[in-house]
XYZ file of N, CA and C in Angstrom:
822
model
N 0.704 -1.417 0.328
C 0.199 0.307 0.189
C 0.799 0.889 -0.143
N 0.761 1.925 -0.934
C 1.301 3.374 -1.039
C 0.370 4.423 0.105
N 1.631 5.196 0.921
C 1.355 5.593 2.195
C 2.106 7.309 2.116
N 2.141 7.644 0.255
C 2.475 9.062 0.245
C 1.694 9.332 -0.585
N 1.383 10.761 -0.709
C 0.100 11.407 -1.732
C -0.060 12.720 -0.727
N -0.829 13.500 -1.973
C -1.401 14.476 -0.441
C -2.823 14.291 0.391
N -3.404 12.920 0.094
C -4.194 12.211 1.207
C -3.681 11.922 2.932
N -3.870 12.933 3.369
C -3.148 13.469 4.844
C -3.515 11.914 5.727
N -4.943 11.251 5.216
C -5.384 10.094 5.804
C -5.734 8.898 4.482
N -4.653 8.125 3.997
C -5.146 7.413 3.513
C -5.904 5.698 3.299
N -5.878 5.432 4.527
C -6.767 4.389 5.188
C -7.983 5.061 5.321
N -7.858 6.499 5.591
C -9.344 6.318 5.558
C -10.501 6.455 3.897
N -9.362 7.458 3.342
C -9.772 6.895 1.537
C -9.845 6.012 1.202
N -9.671 4.759 1.710
C -10.375 3.581 1.344
C -11.621 3.090 1.566
N -11.958 3.407 3.029
C -13.369 3.282 3.170
C -14.101 4.221 2.330
N -14.047 4.703 1.269
C -15.083 5.343 0.169
C -14.843 4.369 -0.975
N -14.362 3.079 -0.994
C -13.825 2.862 -2.125
C -15.272 1.931 -2.295
N -15.992 1.407 -3.636
C -17.113 0.934 -3.755
C -17.176 -0.100 -2.781
N -18.193 -1.221 -2.214
C -18.706 -1.840 -1.291
C -18.070 -1.692 -0.037
N -17.341 -0.733 0.088
C -16.602 -0.929 1.432
C -17.313 -1.019 2.346
N -17.944 0.484 2.292
C -18.878 0.565 3.418
C -19.909 -0.112 3.881
N -20.004 -0.842 2.955
C -21.762 -1.991 2.992
C -21.017 -2.951 4.404
N -19.335 -3.515 3.648
C -18.938 -4.801 4.294
C -18.258 -3.782 5.859
N -18.498 -2.856 6.264
C -18.060 -2.308 7.478
C -19.442 -2.180 8.239
N -20.473 -1.964 7.999
C -21.635 -1.733 8.377
C -21.913 -3.673 8.364
N -22.132 -4.169 7.644
C -21.788 -5.461 7.909
C -21.473 -6.059 8.603
N -19.582 -5.957 9.255
C -19.225 -6.089 10.093
C -19.750 -5.884 11.583
N -20.175 -4.523 11.775
C -20.355 -4.161 12.808
C -22.231 -4.431 13.164
N -22.925 -5.286 12.426
C -24.494 -5.298 12.571
C -23.567 -6.704 13.340
N -22.531 -7.660 12.263
C -22.616 -9.141 12.962
C -21.345 -9.403 14.794
N -21.614 -7.815 14.806
C -20.456 -8.577 16.156
C -21.410 -7.924 17.081
N -22.111 -7.070 17.130
C -23.341 -5.752 17.799
C -24.368 -7.365 18.319
N -24.399 -8.262 16.985
C -25.025 -9.821 17.573
C -24.502 -10.379 18.552
N -23.419 -10.917 18.883
C -22.736 -11.773 19.545
C -22.613 -10.827 20.943
N -22.047 -9.495 20.821
C -22.389 -8.659 21.875
C -23.400 -8.305 22.862
N -24.635 -8.714 22.085
C -26.068 -8.162 22.613
C -26.447 -9.903 23.262
N -25.969 -10.682 22.688
C -26.650 -11.924 23.160
C -26.549 -12.454 24.681
N -26.989 -12.872 25.244
C -27.738 -12.657 26.859
C -26.384 -13.524 27.319
N -26.185 -14.428 27.172
C -25.063 -15.273 27.492
C -23.612 -14.266 27.827
N -23.451 -13.640 27.317
C -22.221 -12.653 27.372
C -22.564 -11.799 28.804
N -23.606 -11.976 29.223
C -23.773 -10.727 30.339
C -23.073 -11.721 31.679
N -22.772 -13.245 31.099
C -22.509 -13.786 32.493
C -21.139 -14.348 32.156
N -21.050 -15.047 30.939
C -19.713 -15.450 30.578
C -18.836 -15.406 29.967
N -18.486 -13.736 29.571
C -17.475 -13.122 28.219
C -16.685 -13.888 28.269
N -15.472 -14.148 29.649
C -14.622 -15.152 29.771
C -14.715 -16.246 28.897
N -15.443 -16.665 29.233
C -15.524 -18.225 28.441
C -15.659 -17.938 26.936
N -15.817 -17.329 26.642
C -16.463 -16.952 25.045
C -14.783 -16.540 24.488
N -14.048 -15.609 25.341
C -13.196 -14.677 25.017
C -12.011 -16.439 24.669
N -11.885 -16.786 25.557
C -10.811 -18.124 25.635
C -11.605 -18.920 24.724
N -12.906 -19.132 24.545
C -12.851 -19.660 23.422
C -12.854 -19.416 21.785
N -12.558 -18.164 21.820
C -12.679 -17.243 20.532
C -11.443 -17.114 20.401
N -10.155 -17.140 21.581
C -9.024 -17.640 21.470
C -8.407 -18.503 20.783
N -8.824 -19.825 21.177
C -8.459 -21.052 21.114
C -9.568 -21.435 19.361
N -9.700 -21.062 19.516
C -10.438 -21.326 17.813
C -9.584 -20.515 16.956
N -9.784 -18.966 17.460
C -8.638 -18.484 16.329
C -7.453 -18.778 15.905
N -6.186 -19.703 16.850
C -5.235 -19.617 17.141
C -5.510 -21.355 15.610
N -6.344 -21.899 16.282
C -6.638 -23.088 14.980
C -7.112 -22.727 13.826
N -7.587 -21.587 13.710
C -7.925 -21.430 12.540
C -6.541 -20.374 11.888
N -5.641 -19.941 12.363
C -4.821 -19.109 11.882
C -3.745 -20.410 11.686
N -3.308 -21.252 12.506
C -2.351 -22.674 11.708
C -3.049 -22.957 10.808
N -4.241 -23.102 10.865
C -5.002 -23.967 9.699
C -4.482 -23.580 8.237
N -4.521 -21.916 8.282
C -3.963 -21.380 7.027
C -2.426 -21.250 6.708
N -1.421 -21.801 7.910
C -0.591 -22.160 7.935
C -0.074 -23.563 7.430
N -0.313 -23.927 7.245
C -0.081 -25.508 7.205
C -0.672 -26.607 8.011
N -0.886 -26.231 9.823
C -1.542 -26.849 10.265
C -2.859 -27.049 10.398
N -3.664 -28.129 10.028
C -5.244 -27.613 9.719
C -5.740 -28.939 10.590
N -5.808 -28.867 12.159
C -6.049 -29.529 13.072
C -7.703 -29.554 13.707
N -8.308 -30.438 13.725
C -9.363 -30.489 13.992
C -9.357 -30.098 15.629
N -10.617 -28.973 15.590
C -10.228 -28.156 17.287
C -10.211 -29.300 18.565
N -10.380 -30.657 18.518
C -10.619 -30.951 19.649
C -8.956 -31.715 20.230
N -8.398 -32.062 18.249
C -6.842 -32.504 18.531
C -6.246 -30.937 19.507
N -6.549 -29.613 19.107
C -5.965 -28.593 19.428
C -5.990 -28.704 21.101
N -7.538 -29.431 21.330
C -7.277 -28.930 22.874
C -6.863 -30.262 23.471
N -6.396 -30.950 23.175
C -5.816 -32.240 23.802
C -4.775 -32.575 23.359
N -3.748 -31.424 22.823
C -2.211 -31.629 22.320
C -1.850 -31.060 23.425
N -0.326 -31.480 24.027
C -0.019 -30.636 25.008
C 1.699 -30.449 24.710
N 2.288 -31.258 23.503
C 3.236 -31.534 22.818
C 2.792 -30.489 22.028
N 3.788 -29.119 21.802
C 3.687 -28.613 20.285
C 5.005 -28.231 19.813
N 5.789 -28.907 19.729
C 7.120 -29.095 19.218
C 8.023 -30.477 18.616
N 7.383 -31.230 18.464
C 6.866 -32.375 17.182
C 7.779 -32.594 16.336
N 7.193 -31.613 15.887
C 7.662 -31.932 13.792
C 6.598 -30.122 13.654
N 6.985 -29.962 12.394
C 5.874 -28.711 11.786
C 5.277 -28.474 12.302
N 4.201 -28.903 11.890
C 2.592 -28.575 12.012
C 2.432 -28.345 13.464
N 3.413 -29.547 14.382
C 2.838 -28.852 15.543
C 3.299 -27.906 15.893
N 4.744 -27.654 15.784
C 5.027 -26.065 16.291
C 4.460 -24.895 15.451
N 4.163 -25.111 14.027
C 3.072 -24.425 13.940
C 1.832 -24.004 14.867
N 1.676 -25.231 15.419
C 0.076 -24.575 15.762
C 0.628 -23.816 17.362
N 1.411 -24.469 17.667
C 1.899 -23.867 19.100
C 2.514 -22.301 19.231
N 3.034 -22.143 17.489
C 3.446 -20.580 17.764
C 1.097 -19.966 17.722
N 1.027 -20.783 16.846
C -0.708 -19.656 16.593
C -1.162 -19.901 18.502
N -1.140 -20.645 19.175
C -1.595 -20.682 20.409
C -0.706 -19.360 20.718
N 0.352 -19.786 21.199
C 1.128 -18.402 21.862
C 0.556 -16.898 21.898
N 0.983 -16.652 20.023
C 0.292 -15.621 19.582
C -1.366 -15.250 20.042
N -1.775 -16.250 19.845
C -3.291 -15.752 19.959
C -3.412 -15.323 22.058
N -2.316 -15.898 22.451
C -2.334 -15.336 24.287
C -2.148 -13.875 24.368
N -1.037 -13.687 23.634
C 0.360 -12.719 23.940
C -1.067 -11.686 23.010
N -1.484 -11.506 21.814
C -2.213 -10.200 21.459
C -2.839 -9.402 22.079
N -3.425 -9.744 23.050
C -4.209 -9.058 24.143
C -3.588 -7.782 24.718
N -2.431 -8.591 25.088
C -1.478 -7.689 26.203
C -0.275 -7.041 25.584
N -0.686 -6.627 24.414
C 0.097 -5.777 23.263
C -0.410 -4.368 23.377
N -2.048 -4.261 23.226
C -2.599 -3.548 22.958
C -2.123 -1.725 22.768
N -1.365 -1.205 24.243
C -1.106 0.181 25.074
C 0.163 0.212 23.630
N 1.180 -0.704 23.966
C 2.315 -0.541 23.098
C 2.245 -0.601 21.367
N 0.776 -1.033 21.177
C 0.656 -0.829 19.797
C 0.497 0.079 18.950
N -0.466 0.765 20.076
C -0.402 2.302 19.810
C 0.659 3.375 19.540
N 1.583 3.163 19.658
C 2.682 4.118 20.268
C 3.858 3.626 19.665
N 4.029 2.297 19.187
C 5.553 1.783 18.677
C 4.708 0.901 17.844
N 4.231 0.364 17.015
C 3.651 -0.790 16.054
C 4.981 -1.691 15.312
N 6.133 -0.942 15.397
C 7.382 -1.767 15.192
C 7.604 -3.086 16.430
N 7.219 -2.037 17.382
C 7.615 -2.948 18.455
C 7.267 -4.201 18.632
N 5.985 -3.739 18.173
C 4.514 -4.987 18.715
C 5.014 -6.301 17.892
N 5.426 -5.971 16.775
C 5.313 -6.722 15.645
C 6.546 -7.791 16.063
N 7.777 -6.648 16.053
C 9.022 -7.679 16.786
C 8.488 -9.174 18.049
N 7.877 -8.255 19.010
C 7.567 -8.800 19.972
C 6.864 -10.177 19.562
N 5.210 -9.960 18.655
C 5.287 -10.879 17.536
C 5.657 -12.340 17.174
N 6.942 -11.684 16.069
C 7.420 -12.759 15.597
C 8.648 -13.263 16.444
N 8.774 -12.717 17.467
C 9.821 -13.368 18.775
C 8.997 -14.629 19.384
N 7.582 -14.407 20.015
C 6.742 -15.234 20.438
C 6.536 -16.025 19.725
N 6.338 -16.135 18.439
C 5.675 -17.309 17.415
C 7.217 -17.958 17.148
N 8.215 -17.440 16.957
C 9.631 -18.248 16.563
C 10.128 -18.876 17.629
N 10.016 -18.333 18.939
C 10.260 -19.207 20.026
C 11.660 -19.759 20.293
N 12.674 -18.679 19.700
C 13.784 -19.593 19.862
C 14.457 -18.078 19.954
N 16.103 -17.984 20.031
C 17.028 -16.755 20.090
C 17.532 -16.704 19.104
N 17.617 -17.325 18.134
C 18.518 -17.119 17.039
C 18.605 -15.550 15.943
N 19.807 -15.110 15.623
C 19.775 -13.475 15.355
C 18.929 -13.238 14.506
N 18.750 -13.557 13.806
C 17.309 -13.305 12.231
C 15.874 -13.167 13.629
N 15.902 -13.639 14.852
C 14.279 -13.787 15.148
C 14.024 -12.546 16.349
N 12.762 -11.976 15.844
C 12.520 -10.489 16.397
C 12.746 -8.761 15.778
N 13.319 -9.179 14.353
C 13.794 -7.789 13.530
C 13.105 -8.342 13.016
N 12.951 -6.989 11.611
C 12.707 -7.713 10.165
C 13.712 -8.086 9.349
N 13.394 -8.662 8.073
C 14.473 -9.132 7.253
C 16.225 -8.861 6.822
N 16.761 -8.889 6.931
C 18.118 -7.990 6.289
C 18.525 -8.488 4.533
N 19.205 -7.891 4.449
C 19.441 -8.251 2.564
C 20.170 -9.341 2.815
N 19.820 -10.635 1.925
C 19.987 -12.053 1.593
C 19.820 -13.052 2.261
N 18.692 -13.066 3.477
C 18.170 -13.322 4.268
C 16.866 -14.251 4.105
N 16.823 -15.327 3.395
C 15.465 -15.723 2.698
C 14.190 -15.842 3.954
N 13.026 -16.224 3.342
C 11.806 -16.158 4.081
C 11.099 -18.111 3.962
N 11.101 -17.797 4.921
C 10.397 -19.687 5.026
C 8.570 -19.462 4.977
N 7.850 -18.627 3.826
C 6.709 -18.664 3.846
C 5.980 -19.703 2.699
N 6.101 -21.162 2.896
C 6.165 -21.575 1.554
C 4.358 -21.777 1.170
N 3.664 -20.781 1.684
C 2.443 -21.045 1.687
C 1.926 -19.729 0.452
N 2.785 -18.830 0.763
C 2.624 -17.656 -0.215
C 3.735 -17.332 -1.045
N 2.877 -17.021 -2.663
C 4.519 -17.420 -3.483
C 3.992 -15.956 -3.952
N 3.601 -14.959 -3.426
C 3.996 -13.413 -4.443
C 5.457 -13.730 -4.384
N 5.964 -11.676 -4.878
C 7.155 -11.709 -5.453
C 7.376 -11.075 -3.697
N 8.813 -11.621 -3.223
C 9.351 -10.992 -2.402
C 10.254 -9.706 -2.254
N 9.549 -8.437 -1.438
C 10.061 -7.395 -1.604
C 11.179 -7.450 -0.935
N 12.365 -6.626 -1.159
C 13.625 -6.633 -1.055
C 14.098 -5.934 0.100
N 14.723 -5.863 1.411
C 14.874 -5.384 2.492
C 14.641 -4.545 2.549
N 15.333 -3.722 1.758
C 15.322 -2.265 2.014
C 13.083 -1.640 1.708
N 13.085 -2.147 0.793
C 11.431 -1.543 0.274
C 10.223 -2.228 1.595
N 10.882 -3.344 2.497
C 10.037 -4.019 3.891
C 10.424 -3.004 4.781
N 11.976 -2.347 5.057
C 11.628 -1.488 6.110
C 11.082 -0.121 5.817
N 10.963 0.176 4.371
C 9.906 2.311 4.759
C 8.984 2.002 4.312
N 8.195 0.162 4.304
C 6.946 -0.031 3.760
C 6.103 -0.207 5.304
N 7.385 -0.819 6.697
C 6.960 -0.947 7.389
C 7.228 0.439 8.213
N 8.283 1.213 8.197
C 7.688 2.817 8.570
C 6.889 3.838 8.180
N 6.195 3.367 7.493
C 5.033 4.181 6.457
C 3.509 3.536 7.258
N 3.633 2.178 7.563
C 2.375 1.619 7.773
C 2.471 2.370 9.696
N 3.798 2.144 10.194
C 4.111 2.330 11.242
C 3.497 3.605 11.502
N 4.216 4.990 11.071
C 3.194 6.132 10.935
C 1.929 6.243 10.855
N 1.474 5.541 9.626
C -0.025 5.671 9.925
C -0.745 5.334 10.799
N -0.422 4.262 11.923
C -1.175 4.194 12.428
C -0.978 4.746 14.268
N 0.251 5.507 13.959
C 0.772 6.421 15.379
C -0.045 7.627 15.299
N -0.256 7.995 13.663
C -0.935 9.317 13.713
C -2.121 9.111 13.803
N -3.575 7.849 14.048
C -4.564 7.831 13.823
C -5.181 7.930 12.396
N -6.335 7.497 12.482
C -7.054 7.470 11.551
C -8.185 7.288 11.872
N -9.036 7.644 10.804
C -10.574 8.029 10.575
C -11.120 7.008 10.340
N -10.322 5.997 9.762
C -10.664 4.838 8.886
C -11.491 3.964 9.929
N -12.495 3.144 9.312
C -13.252 2.191 9.605
C -12.211 0.896 10.634
N -12.381 0.235 11.242
C -11.165 -0.961 12.131
C -11.070 -1.829 11.100
N -12.322 -2.423 10.767
C -12.082 -3.037 9.221
C -10.867 -2.670 8.233
N -11.428 -1.624 7.608
C -10.198 -1.053 6.877
C -9.042 -0.938 7.516
N -8.201 -0.507 8.606
C -7.247 -0.202 8.973
C -6.708 -1.869 9.497
N -7.333 -3.005 9.718
C -7.310 -4.320 10.537
C -7.148 -5.138 8.855
N -7.650 -4.758 8.088
C -7.168 -5.579 6.574
C -6.011 -4.899 5.848
N -5.718 -3.440 6.118
C -4.770 -2.974 5.650
C -3.142 -3.849 6.568
N -3.304 -3.764 7.498
C -2.423 -4.147 8.593
C -2.060 -5.908 7.699
N -3.103 -6.470 8.058
C -3.002 -7.801 7.396
C -2.234 -7.862 5.866
N -2.916 -7.230 4.798
C -2.216 -7.328 4.171
C -0.849 -7.202 3.531
N -0.447 -5.952 4.021
C 0.515 -5.469 4.413
C 1.677 -6.003 4.777
N 1.589 -6.858 5.904
C 2.330 -7.873 6.365
C 2.548 -9.244 5.524
N 1.402 -9.511 4.876
C 1.564 -10.480 3.911
C 2.349 -10.147 2.492
N 1.716 -9.309 2.517
C 2.802 -8.928 1.204
C 4.178 -8.886 1.271
N 4.488 -8.048 2.771
C 5.860 -7.734 2.774
C 6.703 -8.842 3.210
N 6.429 -9.348 3.724
C 6.504 -10.368 4.490
C 7.782 -10.214 5.638
N 7.617 -9.615 6.284
C 9.080 -8.651 6.925
C 9.728 -9.439 7.849
N 9.289 -10.930 7.941
C 10.196 -12.067 8.898
C 10.869 -12.827 8.493
N 11.831 -13.476 8.743
C 11.862 -15.052 8.099
C 11.391 -16.131 8.119
N 10.299 -15.881 8.856
C 8.981 -17.012 8.894
C 8.035 -16.531 9.736
N 7.082 -16.960 9.582
C 5.672 -17.085 10.613
C 4.663 -16.058 10.298
N 4.890 -15.058 8.994
C 4.870 -13.924 8.654
C 2.875 -13.690 8.614
N 2.546 -15.026 8.356
C 1.179 -15.439 8.044
C 0.530 -15.060 10.132
N 1.321 -15.775 10.623
C 0.563 -15.829 11.914
C 1.031 -14.746 12.154
N 1.897 -13.982 12.356
C 2.097 -12.430 13.171
C 1.530 -11.691 12.222
N 1.003 -11.861 10.698
C 0.045 -10.508 10.330
C -1.669 -10.924 10.749
N -2.087 -12.186 11.279
C -3.132 -12.211 11.599
C -3.343 -11.988 12.778
N -2.339 -12.109 13.759
C -1.953 -11.570 15.211
C -2.049 -10.159 15.009
N -1.968 -9.760 14.269
C -1.828 -7.714 13.949
C -3.522 -7.812 13.742
N -3.750 -8.211 13.009
C -5.117 -8.021 12.463
C -6.192 -7.981 14.150
N -5.782 -9.042 14.862
C -6.719 -9.418 15.559
C -6.650 -8.197 16.905
N -5.334 -7.431 16.923
C -4.560 -6.743 18.126
C -5.325 -5.577 17.389
N -5.660 -4.640 16.195
C -6.641 -3.641 15.587
C -7.793 -3.892 15.822
N -8.717 -5.268 15.874
C -10.026 -5.302 16.282
C -10.015 -5.088 17.368
N -9.336 -5.242 18.210
C -9.333 -5.209 19.535
C -9.149 -4.129 20.226
N -8.015 -3.196 19.475
C -7.576 -1.890 20.527
C -8.750 -0.878 19.728
N -9.238 -1.079 18.188
C -9.789 0.147 17.906
C -11.431 -0.433 18.414
N -11.739 -0.975 19.306
C -13.583 -0.994 19.782
C -14.236 -1.991 18.931
N -14.015 -2.416 17.729
C -14.487 -3.036 17.686
C -15.231 -3.958 17.894
N -14.173 -5.088 18.708
C -14.134 -6.024 19.109
C -13.695 -6.352 20.422
N -13.301 -5.195 21.325
C -12.736 -4.957 22.211
C -12.830 -6.602 23.550
N -13.493 -7.396 23.808
C -13.346 -8.441 24.371
C -12.777 -9.914 23.225
N -12.609 -9.504 22.591
C -11.802 -10.499 21.456
C -12.542 -11.773 21.221
N -14.005 -11.373 20.733
C -14.670 -12.250 20.816
C -15.163 -12.972 19.062
N -14.904 -12.116 18.472
C -14.825 -12.556 16.851
C -13.854 -13.081 15.963
N -13.008 -14.444 16.500
C -12.276 -14.879 16.031
C -11.864 -14.555 13.927
N -11.398 -13.354 13.566
C -11.468 -13.646 12.200
C -10.520 -14.597 11.206
N -10.017 -15.443 11.962
C -9.099 -16.353 11.608
C -9.745 -17.582 11.585
N -11.128 -17.611 12.140
C -12.200 -18.891 11.749
C -12.149 -18.721 10.593
N -12.841 -17.094 10.348
C -13.550 -16.835 9.194
C -12.637 -17.200 7.515
N -10.902 -16.484 8.213
C -10.665 -16.593 6.738
C -10.023 -18.229 6.783
N -10.112 -19.003 7.646
C -9.882 -20.865 7.176
C -11.250 -20.783 7.181
N -12.374 -20.284 7.235
C -13.430 -21.021 6.790
C -13.572 -20.858 4.781
N -13.680 -19.761 5.007
C -13.309 -19.445 3.563
C -12.368 -20.169 2.630
N -11.440 -19.951 2.864
C -10.204 -21.159 2.240
C -9.087 -20.346 1.895
N -8.432 -21.283 1.952
C -7.044 -20.813 1.654
C -6.621 -20.564 0.206
N -7.332 -20.763 -1.051
C -7.235 -20.462 -2.347
C -8.160 -19.121 -2.333
N -9.047 -19.088 -1.501
C -9.930 -17.644 -1.965
C -9.069 -16.630 -0.662
N -8.702 -16.818 0.282
C -7.858 -15.942 0.742
C -6.342 -15.437 0.031
N -5.866 -16.428 -0.742
C -4.386 -16.221 -1.454
C -5.111 -15.488 -2.880
N -6.261 -15.137 -3.294
C -7.025 -14.829 -4.269
C -7.013 -13.475 -3.689
N -7.859 -13.014 -2.631
C -7.916 -12.193 -1.984
C -6.875 -11.316 -2.447
N -5.810 -11.676 -1.140
C -4.562 -10.997 -1.179
C -4.021 -10.637 -2.284
N -3.901 -11.336 -4.175
C -3.392 -10.583 -4.723
C -4.187 -9.735 -5.131
N -5.759 -9.525 -4.779
C -5.513 -8.194 -5.278
C -5.587 -7.002 -4.176
N -4.914 -7.018 -2.468
C -5.039 -6.153 -2.241
C -3.051 -5.889 -3.143
N -2.497 -7.142 -3.385
C -1.201 -6.096 -3.825
C -0.999 -5.793 -5.050
N -1.975 -5.709 -5.788
C -2.041 -5.228 -7.441
C -2.253 -3.804 -7.086
N -2.719 -3.604 -5.511
C -3.335 -1.698 -5.524
C -4.183 -1.192 -6.389
N -4.544 -1.923 -7.105
C -6.237 -1.427 -7.641
C -7.235 -1.202 -6.466
N -8.019 0.009 -6.769
C -9.167 0.210 -6.132
C -10.525 -0.920 -6.072
N -10.246 -1.659 -7.140
C -11.142 -3.251 -6.980
C -10.476 -4.108 -6.142
N -8.964 -4.357 -6.536
C -8.140 -5.495 -5.619
C -8.430 -5.247 -4.156
N -8.007 -3.673 -3.680
C -8.354 -3.665 -2.007
C -9.603 -3.347 -2.187
N -10.823 -3.001 -2.516
C -11.774 -3.201 -1.915
C -12.046 -5.020 -1.684
N -11.422 -6.010 -2.641
C -12.183 -6.863 -2.759
C -11.800 -7.661 -0.995
N -10.056 -7.179 -1.141
C -9.327 -7.384 0.296
C -10.017 -6.918 1.135
N -10.650 -5.999 1.409
C -11.249 -5.581 2.557
C -12.092 -6.387 2.600
N -13.207 -6.758 1.652
C -14.648 -6.984 1.737
C -14.574 -8.801 2.367
N -13.199 -9.110 1.677
C -12.395 -10.892 2.248
C -12.773 -10.953 3.521
N -11.425 -9.662 4.187
C -11.379 -9.868 5.695
C -13.101 -9.329 6.314
N -13.602 -8.352 5.691
C -14.931 -8.178 6.637
C -15.895 -9.814 6.541
N -15.821 -10.207 6.271
C -16.334 -11.324 5.760
C -16.069 -12.752 6.638
N -14.685 -12.482 6.852
C -14.049 -13.035 7.865
C -14.412 -13.174 9.308
N -14.334 -11.832 9.392
C -14.870 -11.267 10.826
C -16.958 -11.395 11.201
N -17.059 -11.593 10.281
C -18.558 -12.118 10.049
C -18.690 -13.387 10.628
N -17.596 -14.583 9.885
C -17.553 -15.714 9.982
C -17.184 -15.878 11.354
N -16.403 -14.804 11.856
C -16.019 -15.481 13.654
C -17.102 -15.430 14.238
N -17.392 -14.178 14.045
C -19.009 -13.620 15.307
C -19.908 -14.770 15.153
N -19.758 -15.500 14.074
C -21.147 -16.637 13.562
C -20.482 -17.640 14.633
N -19.302 -17.675 14.639
C -18.665 -19.061 15.595
C -19.065 -18.822 16.968
N -18.563 -17.582 17.374
C -19.312 -16.938 18.572
C -20.276 -17.144 19.042
N -21.031 -16.856 18.378
C -22.776 -17.141 18.565
C -22.769 -18.400 18.612
N -22.564 -19.561 17.807
C -22.595 -20.768 18.235
C -22.204 -21.145 19.917
N -21.221 -20.730 19.958
C -20.523 -21.452 21.240
C -21.400 -20.329 22.149
N -22.164 -19.590 22.010
C -22.447 -18.910 23.148
C -23.974 -19.923 23.308
N -24.541 -19.900 22.271
C -26.232 -20.891 22.053
C -25.560 -22.257 22.606
N -24.186 -22.438 22.775
C -24.041 -23.992 23.119
C -24.295 -23.899 24.898
N -23.696 -23.306 25.027
C -23.523 -22.244 26.521
C -24.206 -22.278 27.657
N -25.739 -21.932 26.246
C -26.908 -21.566 26.949
C -27.727 -22.752 26.932
N -27.458 -23.804 26.237
C -27.837 -25.224 26.310
C -27.634 -25.444 27.076
N -25.989 -25.619 27.850
C -25.734 -25.887 28.734
C -24.828 -27.228 27.971
N -24.586 -26.934 26.677
C -24.051 -28.366 26.113
C -22.012 -27.827 26.075
N -21.953 -26.717 26.603
C -20.311 -26.899 26.283
C -20.235 -25.927 27.919
């Protein structure tokens, strides 16, 4: 995404793209329905915990570890193989995201570095910082051309400046841009998809759209499928108004599906079945 030009708030400008206002309104209604559920008055902490688990499962599925939910609940060893390490990283990020809100508003780049450190869970030199010239990226499921380290640095700084300056853009638009930009840049040597989806979650929580983190967009992204996810990402990377609008709409639909998932959890709790 270009962050230059006469418009002082380019994120807000995206809100006027054809179809985006409808997505924003549809997401708001879906989120409001969950928050208005009677079970939320008494058991919101349980809904939040369940959403975090299901969100982690969805994010991991998009990164190649597509496990059944009960398998995620049952397992305790998340270091035995590549898939289990991806799942462990997704679970750690889901737990960490809500702890970084105040830092995000002041220093988004610090938060992104922290998310990568949490995901990678090791102390290698390349962990917890943007990749440098000559370093490769382990992100086999995203096959887009890889920006060089210099472009990554400049675009990350531009994105951070937009977040720190604040925007009048709807939360959906900001979350979609943060998510899409991180996927397009793949700024770290690994775990970029997981980090991008965790950053989307942070924006949705911090914006006030989903303050209790009960509408896991990661669930919706996984339900829509990897092919649809990557096709929408192609639209974002194209930079065209139509492509950007399609990506924002895709992210909006994912949030709606996450809200539907938590509504089902509320209904199950109400029936005493969960």
